[in-house]
Short mmCIF file of N, CA and C in Angstrom, two decimals:
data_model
loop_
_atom_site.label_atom_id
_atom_site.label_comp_id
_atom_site.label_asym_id
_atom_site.label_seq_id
_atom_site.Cartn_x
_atom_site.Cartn_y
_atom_site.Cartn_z
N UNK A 1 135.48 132.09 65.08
CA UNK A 1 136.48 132.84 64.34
C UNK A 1 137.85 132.32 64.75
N UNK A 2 138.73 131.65 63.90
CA UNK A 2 139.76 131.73 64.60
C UNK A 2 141.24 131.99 63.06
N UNK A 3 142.17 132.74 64.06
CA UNK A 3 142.79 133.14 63.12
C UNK A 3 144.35 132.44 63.16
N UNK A 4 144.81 132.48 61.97
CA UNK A 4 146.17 131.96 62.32
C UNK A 4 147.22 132.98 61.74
N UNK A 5 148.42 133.15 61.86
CA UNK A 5 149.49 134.13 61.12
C UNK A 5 151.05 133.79 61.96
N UNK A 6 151.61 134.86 61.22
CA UNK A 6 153.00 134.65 61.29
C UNK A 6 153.50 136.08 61.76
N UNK A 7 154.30 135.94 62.53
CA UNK A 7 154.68 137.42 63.50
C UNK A 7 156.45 137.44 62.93
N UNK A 8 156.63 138.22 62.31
CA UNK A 8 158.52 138.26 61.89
C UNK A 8 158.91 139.86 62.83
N UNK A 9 159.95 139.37 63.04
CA UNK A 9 160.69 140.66 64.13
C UNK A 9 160.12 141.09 64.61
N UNK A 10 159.14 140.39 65.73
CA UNK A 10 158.78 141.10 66.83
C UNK A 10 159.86 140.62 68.09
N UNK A 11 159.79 141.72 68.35
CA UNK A 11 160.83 141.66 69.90
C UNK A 11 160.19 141.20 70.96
N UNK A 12 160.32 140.03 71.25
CA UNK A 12 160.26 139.11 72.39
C UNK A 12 161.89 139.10 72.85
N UNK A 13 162.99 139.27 72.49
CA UNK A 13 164.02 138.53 73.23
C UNK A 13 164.59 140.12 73.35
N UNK A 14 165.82 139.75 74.57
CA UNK A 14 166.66 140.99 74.59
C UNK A 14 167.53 140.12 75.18
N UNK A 15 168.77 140.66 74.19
CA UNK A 15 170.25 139.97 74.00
C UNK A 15 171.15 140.39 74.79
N UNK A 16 172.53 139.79 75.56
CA UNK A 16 173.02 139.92 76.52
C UNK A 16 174.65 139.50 75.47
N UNK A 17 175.66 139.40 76.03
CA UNK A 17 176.99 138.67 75.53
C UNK A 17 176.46 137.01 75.45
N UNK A 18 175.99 136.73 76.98
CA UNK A 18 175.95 135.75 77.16
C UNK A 18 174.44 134.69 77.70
N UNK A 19 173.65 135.58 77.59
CA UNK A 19 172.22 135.16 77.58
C UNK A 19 171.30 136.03 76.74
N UNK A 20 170.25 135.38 76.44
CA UNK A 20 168.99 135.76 76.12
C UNK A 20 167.41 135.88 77.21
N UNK A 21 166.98 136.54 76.86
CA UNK A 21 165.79 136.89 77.88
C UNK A 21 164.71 136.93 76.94
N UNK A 22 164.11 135.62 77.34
CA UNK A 22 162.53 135.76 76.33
C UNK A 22 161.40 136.43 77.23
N UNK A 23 160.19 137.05 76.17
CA UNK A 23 159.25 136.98 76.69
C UNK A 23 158.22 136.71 75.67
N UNK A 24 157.59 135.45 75.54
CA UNK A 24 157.28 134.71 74.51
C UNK A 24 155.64 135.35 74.46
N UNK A 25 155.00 135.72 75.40
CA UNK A 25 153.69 136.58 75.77
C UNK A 25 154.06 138.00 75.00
N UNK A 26 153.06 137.84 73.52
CA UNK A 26 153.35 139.01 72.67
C UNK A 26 151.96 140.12 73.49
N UNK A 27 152.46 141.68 73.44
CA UNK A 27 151.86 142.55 73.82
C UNK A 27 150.45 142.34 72.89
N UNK A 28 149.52 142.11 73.44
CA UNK A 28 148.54 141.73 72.59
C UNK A 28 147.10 142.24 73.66
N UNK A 29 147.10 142.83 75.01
CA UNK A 29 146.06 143.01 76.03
C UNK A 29 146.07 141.96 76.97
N UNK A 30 146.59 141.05 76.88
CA UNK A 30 146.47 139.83 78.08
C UNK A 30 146.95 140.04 79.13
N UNK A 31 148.02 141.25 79.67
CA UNK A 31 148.35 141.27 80.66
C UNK A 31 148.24 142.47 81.26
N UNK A 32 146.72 142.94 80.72
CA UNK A 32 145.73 144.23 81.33
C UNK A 32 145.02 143.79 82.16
N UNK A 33 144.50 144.09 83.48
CA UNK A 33 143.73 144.16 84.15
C UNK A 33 143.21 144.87 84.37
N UNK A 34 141.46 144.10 83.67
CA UNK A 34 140.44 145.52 83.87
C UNK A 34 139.41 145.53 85.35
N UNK A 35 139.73 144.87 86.30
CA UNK A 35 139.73 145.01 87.60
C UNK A 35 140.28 145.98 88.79
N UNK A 36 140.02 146.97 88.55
CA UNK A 36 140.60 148.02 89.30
C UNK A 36 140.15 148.52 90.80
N UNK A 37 138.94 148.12 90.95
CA UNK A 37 138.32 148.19 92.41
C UNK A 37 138.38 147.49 93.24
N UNK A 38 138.53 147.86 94.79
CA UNK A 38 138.84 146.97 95.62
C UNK A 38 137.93 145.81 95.87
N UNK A 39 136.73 146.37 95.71
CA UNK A 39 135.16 145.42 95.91
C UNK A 39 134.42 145.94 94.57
N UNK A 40 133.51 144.67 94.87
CA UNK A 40 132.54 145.03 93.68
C UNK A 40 131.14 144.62 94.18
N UNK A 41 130.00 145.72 94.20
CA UNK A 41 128.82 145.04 94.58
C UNK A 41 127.76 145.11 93.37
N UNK A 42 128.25 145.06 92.59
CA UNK A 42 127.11 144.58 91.37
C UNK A 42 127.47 143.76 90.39
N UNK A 43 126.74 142.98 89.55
CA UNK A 43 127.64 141.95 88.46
C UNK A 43 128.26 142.18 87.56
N UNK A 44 129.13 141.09 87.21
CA UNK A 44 130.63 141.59 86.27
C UNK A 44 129.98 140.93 84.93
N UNK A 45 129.92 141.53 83.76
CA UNK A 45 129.38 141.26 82.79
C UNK A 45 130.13 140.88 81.59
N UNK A 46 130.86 140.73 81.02
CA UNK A 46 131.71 140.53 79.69
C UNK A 46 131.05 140.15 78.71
N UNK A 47 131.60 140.91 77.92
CA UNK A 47 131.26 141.55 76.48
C UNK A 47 131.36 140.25 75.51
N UNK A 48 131.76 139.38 75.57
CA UNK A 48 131.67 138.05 75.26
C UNK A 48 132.19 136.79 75.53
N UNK A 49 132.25 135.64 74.96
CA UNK A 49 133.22 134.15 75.33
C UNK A 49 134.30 134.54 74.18
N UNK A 50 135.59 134.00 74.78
CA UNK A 50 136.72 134.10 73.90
C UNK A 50 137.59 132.88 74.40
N UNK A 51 138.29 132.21 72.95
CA UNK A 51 139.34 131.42 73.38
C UNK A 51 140.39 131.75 72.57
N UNK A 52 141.11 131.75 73.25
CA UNK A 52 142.63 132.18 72.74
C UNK A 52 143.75 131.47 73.19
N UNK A 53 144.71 131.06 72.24
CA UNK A 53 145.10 130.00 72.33
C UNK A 53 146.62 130.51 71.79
N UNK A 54 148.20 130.51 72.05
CA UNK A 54 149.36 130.65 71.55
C UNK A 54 150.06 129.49 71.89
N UNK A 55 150.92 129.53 71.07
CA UNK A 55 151.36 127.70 70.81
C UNK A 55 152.72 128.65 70.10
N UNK A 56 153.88 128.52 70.60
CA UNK A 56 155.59 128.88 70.00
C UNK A 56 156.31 128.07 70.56
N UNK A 57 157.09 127.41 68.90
CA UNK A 57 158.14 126.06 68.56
C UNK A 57 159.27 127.37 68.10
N UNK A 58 160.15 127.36 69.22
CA UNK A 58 161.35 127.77 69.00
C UNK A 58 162.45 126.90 68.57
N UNK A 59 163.48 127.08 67.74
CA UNK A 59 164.61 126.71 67.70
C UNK A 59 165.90 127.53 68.08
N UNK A 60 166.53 127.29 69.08
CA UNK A 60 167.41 128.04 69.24
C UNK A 60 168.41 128.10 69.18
N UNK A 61 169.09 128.95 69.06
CA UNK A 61 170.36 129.47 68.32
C UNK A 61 171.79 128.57 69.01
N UNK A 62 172.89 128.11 68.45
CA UNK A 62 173.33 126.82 68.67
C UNK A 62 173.86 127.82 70.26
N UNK A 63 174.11 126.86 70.88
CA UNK A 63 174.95 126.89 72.15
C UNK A 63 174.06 126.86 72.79
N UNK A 64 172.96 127.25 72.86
CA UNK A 64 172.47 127.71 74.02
C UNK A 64 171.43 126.96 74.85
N UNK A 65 171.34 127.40 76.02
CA UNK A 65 170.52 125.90 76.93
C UNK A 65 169.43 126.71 77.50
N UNK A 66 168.39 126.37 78.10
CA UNK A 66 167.47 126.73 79.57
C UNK A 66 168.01 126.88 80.14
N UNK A 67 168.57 128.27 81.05
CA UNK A 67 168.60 128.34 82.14
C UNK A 67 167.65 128.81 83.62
N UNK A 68 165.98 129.28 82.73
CA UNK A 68 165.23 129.60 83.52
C UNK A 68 163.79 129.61 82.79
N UNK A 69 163.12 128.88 83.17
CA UNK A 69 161.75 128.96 82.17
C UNK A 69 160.66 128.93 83.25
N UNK A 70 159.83 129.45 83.50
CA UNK A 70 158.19 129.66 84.10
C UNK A 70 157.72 128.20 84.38
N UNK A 71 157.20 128.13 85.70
CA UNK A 71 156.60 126.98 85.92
C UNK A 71 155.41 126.90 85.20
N UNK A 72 154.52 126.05 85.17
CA UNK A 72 153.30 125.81 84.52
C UNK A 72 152.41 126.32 85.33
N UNK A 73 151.27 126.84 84.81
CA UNK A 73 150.38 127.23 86.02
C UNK A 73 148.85 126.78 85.13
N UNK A 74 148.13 126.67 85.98
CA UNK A 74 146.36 126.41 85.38
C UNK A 74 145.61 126.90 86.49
N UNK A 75 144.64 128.15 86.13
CA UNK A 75 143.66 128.02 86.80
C UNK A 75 142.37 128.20 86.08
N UNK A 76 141.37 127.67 87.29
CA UNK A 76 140.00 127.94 86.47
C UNK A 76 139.01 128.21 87.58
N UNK A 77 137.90 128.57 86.99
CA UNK A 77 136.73 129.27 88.27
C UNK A 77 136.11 127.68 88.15
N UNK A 78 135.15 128.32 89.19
CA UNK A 78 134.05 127.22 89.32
C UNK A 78 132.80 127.39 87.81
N UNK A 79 132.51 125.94 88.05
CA UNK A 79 132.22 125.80 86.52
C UNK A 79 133.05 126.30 85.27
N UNK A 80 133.88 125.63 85.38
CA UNK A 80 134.99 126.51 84.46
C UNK A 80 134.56 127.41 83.47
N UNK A 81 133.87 128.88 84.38
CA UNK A 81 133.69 129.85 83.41
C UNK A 81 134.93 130.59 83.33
N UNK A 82 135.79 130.55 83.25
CA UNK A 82 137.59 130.95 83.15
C UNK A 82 138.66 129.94 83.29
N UNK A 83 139.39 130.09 81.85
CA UNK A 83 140.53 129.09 81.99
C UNK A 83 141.49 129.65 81.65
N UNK A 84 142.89 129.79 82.15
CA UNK A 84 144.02 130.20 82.19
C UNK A 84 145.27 128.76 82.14
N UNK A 85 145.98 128.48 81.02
CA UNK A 85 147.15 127.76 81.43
C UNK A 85 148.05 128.11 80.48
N UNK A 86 149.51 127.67 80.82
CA UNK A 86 150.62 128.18 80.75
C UNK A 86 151.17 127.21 80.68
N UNK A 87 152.28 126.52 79.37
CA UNK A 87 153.59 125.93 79.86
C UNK A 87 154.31 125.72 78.53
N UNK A 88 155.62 125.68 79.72
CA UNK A 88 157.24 126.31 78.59
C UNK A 88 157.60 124.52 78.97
N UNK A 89 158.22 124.73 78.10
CA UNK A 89 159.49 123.64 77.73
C UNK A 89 160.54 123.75 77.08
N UNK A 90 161.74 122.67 77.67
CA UNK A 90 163.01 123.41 76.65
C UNK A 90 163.57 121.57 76.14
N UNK A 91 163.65 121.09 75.23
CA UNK A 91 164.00 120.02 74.89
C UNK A 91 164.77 120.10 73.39
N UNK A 92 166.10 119.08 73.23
CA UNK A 92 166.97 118.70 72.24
C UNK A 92 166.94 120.46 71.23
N UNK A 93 167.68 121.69 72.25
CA UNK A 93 167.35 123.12 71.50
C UNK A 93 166.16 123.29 71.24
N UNK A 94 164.97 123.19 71.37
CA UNK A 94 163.99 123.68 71.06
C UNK A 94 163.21 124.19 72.06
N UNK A 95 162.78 125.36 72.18
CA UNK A 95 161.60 125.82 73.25
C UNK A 95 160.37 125.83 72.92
N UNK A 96 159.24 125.17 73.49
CA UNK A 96 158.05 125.40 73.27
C UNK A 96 157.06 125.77 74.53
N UNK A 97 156.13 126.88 73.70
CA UNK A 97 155.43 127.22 74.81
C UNK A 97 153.79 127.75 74.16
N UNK A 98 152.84 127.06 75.54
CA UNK A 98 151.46 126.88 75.13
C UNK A 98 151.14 127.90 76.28
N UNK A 99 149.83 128.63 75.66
CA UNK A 99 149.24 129.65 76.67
C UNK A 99 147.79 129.35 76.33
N UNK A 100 146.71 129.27 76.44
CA UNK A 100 145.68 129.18 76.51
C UNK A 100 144.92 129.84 77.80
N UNK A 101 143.89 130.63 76.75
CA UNK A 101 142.83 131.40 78.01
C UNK A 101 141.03 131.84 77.64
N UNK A 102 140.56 131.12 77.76
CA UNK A 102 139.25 130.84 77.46
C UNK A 102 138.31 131.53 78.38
N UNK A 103 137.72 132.38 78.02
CA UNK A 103 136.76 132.91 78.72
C UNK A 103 134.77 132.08 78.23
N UNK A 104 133.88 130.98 79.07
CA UNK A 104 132.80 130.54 78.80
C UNK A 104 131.74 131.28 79.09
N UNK A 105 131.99 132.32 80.63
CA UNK A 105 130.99 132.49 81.43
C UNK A 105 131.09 133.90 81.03
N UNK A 106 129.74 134.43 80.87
CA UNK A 106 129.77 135.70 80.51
C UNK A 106 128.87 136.78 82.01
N UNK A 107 128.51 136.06 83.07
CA UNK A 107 128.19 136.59 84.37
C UNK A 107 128.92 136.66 85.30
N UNK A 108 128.75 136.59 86.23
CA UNK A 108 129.48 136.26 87.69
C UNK A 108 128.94 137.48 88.80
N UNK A 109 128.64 136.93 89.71
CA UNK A 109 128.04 137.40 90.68
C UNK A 109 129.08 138.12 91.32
N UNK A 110 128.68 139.40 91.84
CA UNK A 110 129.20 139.97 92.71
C UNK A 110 130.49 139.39 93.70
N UNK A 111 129.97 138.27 94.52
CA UNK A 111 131.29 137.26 95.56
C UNK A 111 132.04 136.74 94.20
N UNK A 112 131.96 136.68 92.99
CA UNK A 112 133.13 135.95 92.48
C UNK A 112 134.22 137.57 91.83
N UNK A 113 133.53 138.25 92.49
CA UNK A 113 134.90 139.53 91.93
C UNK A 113 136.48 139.51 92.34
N UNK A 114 135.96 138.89 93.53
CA UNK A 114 137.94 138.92 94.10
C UNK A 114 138.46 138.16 93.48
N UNK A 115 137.58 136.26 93.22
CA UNK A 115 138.11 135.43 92.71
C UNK A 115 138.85 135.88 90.87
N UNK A 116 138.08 136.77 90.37
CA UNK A 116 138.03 136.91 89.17
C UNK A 116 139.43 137.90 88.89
N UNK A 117 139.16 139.04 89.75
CA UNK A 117 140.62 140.11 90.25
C UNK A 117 142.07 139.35 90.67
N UNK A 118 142.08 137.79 91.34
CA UNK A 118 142.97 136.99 91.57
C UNK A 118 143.51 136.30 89.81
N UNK A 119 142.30 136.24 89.60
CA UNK A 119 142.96 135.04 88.14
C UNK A 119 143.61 136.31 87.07
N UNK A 120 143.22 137.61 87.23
CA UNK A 120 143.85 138.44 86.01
C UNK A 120 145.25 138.77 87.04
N UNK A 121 144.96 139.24 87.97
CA UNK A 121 146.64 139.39 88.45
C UNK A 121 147.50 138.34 88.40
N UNK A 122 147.29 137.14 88.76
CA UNK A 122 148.56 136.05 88.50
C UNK A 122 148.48 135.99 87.17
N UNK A 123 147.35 136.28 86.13
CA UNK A 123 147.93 136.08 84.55
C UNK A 123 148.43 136.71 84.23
N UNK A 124 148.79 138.39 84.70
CA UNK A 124 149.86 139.19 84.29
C UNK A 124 150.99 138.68 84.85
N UNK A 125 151.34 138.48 86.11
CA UNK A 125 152.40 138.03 86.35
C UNK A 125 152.92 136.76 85.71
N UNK A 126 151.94 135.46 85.56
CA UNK A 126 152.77 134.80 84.67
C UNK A 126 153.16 135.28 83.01
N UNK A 127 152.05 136.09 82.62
CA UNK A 127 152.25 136.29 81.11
C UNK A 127 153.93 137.46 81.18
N UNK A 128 154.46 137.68 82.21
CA UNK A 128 155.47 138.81 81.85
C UNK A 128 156.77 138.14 82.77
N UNK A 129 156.36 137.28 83.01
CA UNK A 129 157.85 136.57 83.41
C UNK A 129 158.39 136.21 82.33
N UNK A 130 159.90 136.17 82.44
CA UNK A 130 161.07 136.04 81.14
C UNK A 130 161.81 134.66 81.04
N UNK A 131 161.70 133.66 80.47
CA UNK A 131 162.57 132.50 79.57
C UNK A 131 164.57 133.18 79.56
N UNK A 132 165.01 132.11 80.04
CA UNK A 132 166.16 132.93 80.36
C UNK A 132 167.13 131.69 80.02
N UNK A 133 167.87 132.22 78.49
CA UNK A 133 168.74 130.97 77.90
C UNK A 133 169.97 131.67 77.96
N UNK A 134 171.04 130.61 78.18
CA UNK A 134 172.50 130.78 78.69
C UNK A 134 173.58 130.51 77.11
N UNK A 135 174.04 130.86 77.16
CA UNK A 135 174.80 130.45 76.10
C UNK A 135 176.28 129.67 76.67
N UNK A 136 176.59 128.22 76.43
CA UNK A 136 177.29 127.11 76.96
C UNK A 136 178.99 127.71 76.27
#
């Protein structure tokens, strides 16, 4: 299944005199964590494989430059039954930014719970960090 569309006035940015503050990660569930226990002693099961994929070609508004964009990040489990990556760019006014997160493995044993509780907490934190353009 894969879908494509067009999102008009959704609020990703919040405007300043003199900067903008993106957050290009639309509220969509990605930066829920349904890991809530400290341990886990039985297996983690998911409800299915998913790939999901956001790809945004900004043009931005004249003056204005990068002054703060998200490092890139990638992680993945063993056997890459989880993939997580991330990356912004800001080139000749234009911002672009790729997110991809693929879920293959639909098990995981008990010892991979922390690992699994690690990869959704740094994906909230990267998915809610803010793009931060200056106006020159």
């Amino acid at each position: 299944l894969q879908f494509k569309g067009k999102i008009e006035n959704e609020a990703i940015a919040t405007a300043t005199p003199d900067k903008l503050y993106l957050n290009p990660v639309f509220p969509n569930g990605l930066d829920e964590i349904p890991f809530k226990l400290a341990e886990r002693t039985y297996p983690i099961e998911m409800n299915y494989s998913s790939d999901i994929s956001l790809i945004m070609n900004l043009t931005l508004p004249e003056g204005y430059t990068a002054e703060s964009i998200p490092e890139p990040i990638r992680f993945v489990t063993e056997n890459n039954g989880i993939q997580v990556t991330y990356d912004a760019g800001f080139n000749a006014g234009k911002l672009n930014v790729t997110l991809k997160y693929i879920i293959k493995q639909l098990y995981f044993d008990p010892a991979e719970y922390a690992t699994l509780k690690g990869i959704y907490n740094q994906r909230k934190q990267k998915f809610n960090e803010q793009i931060v353009l200056t106006k020159s």
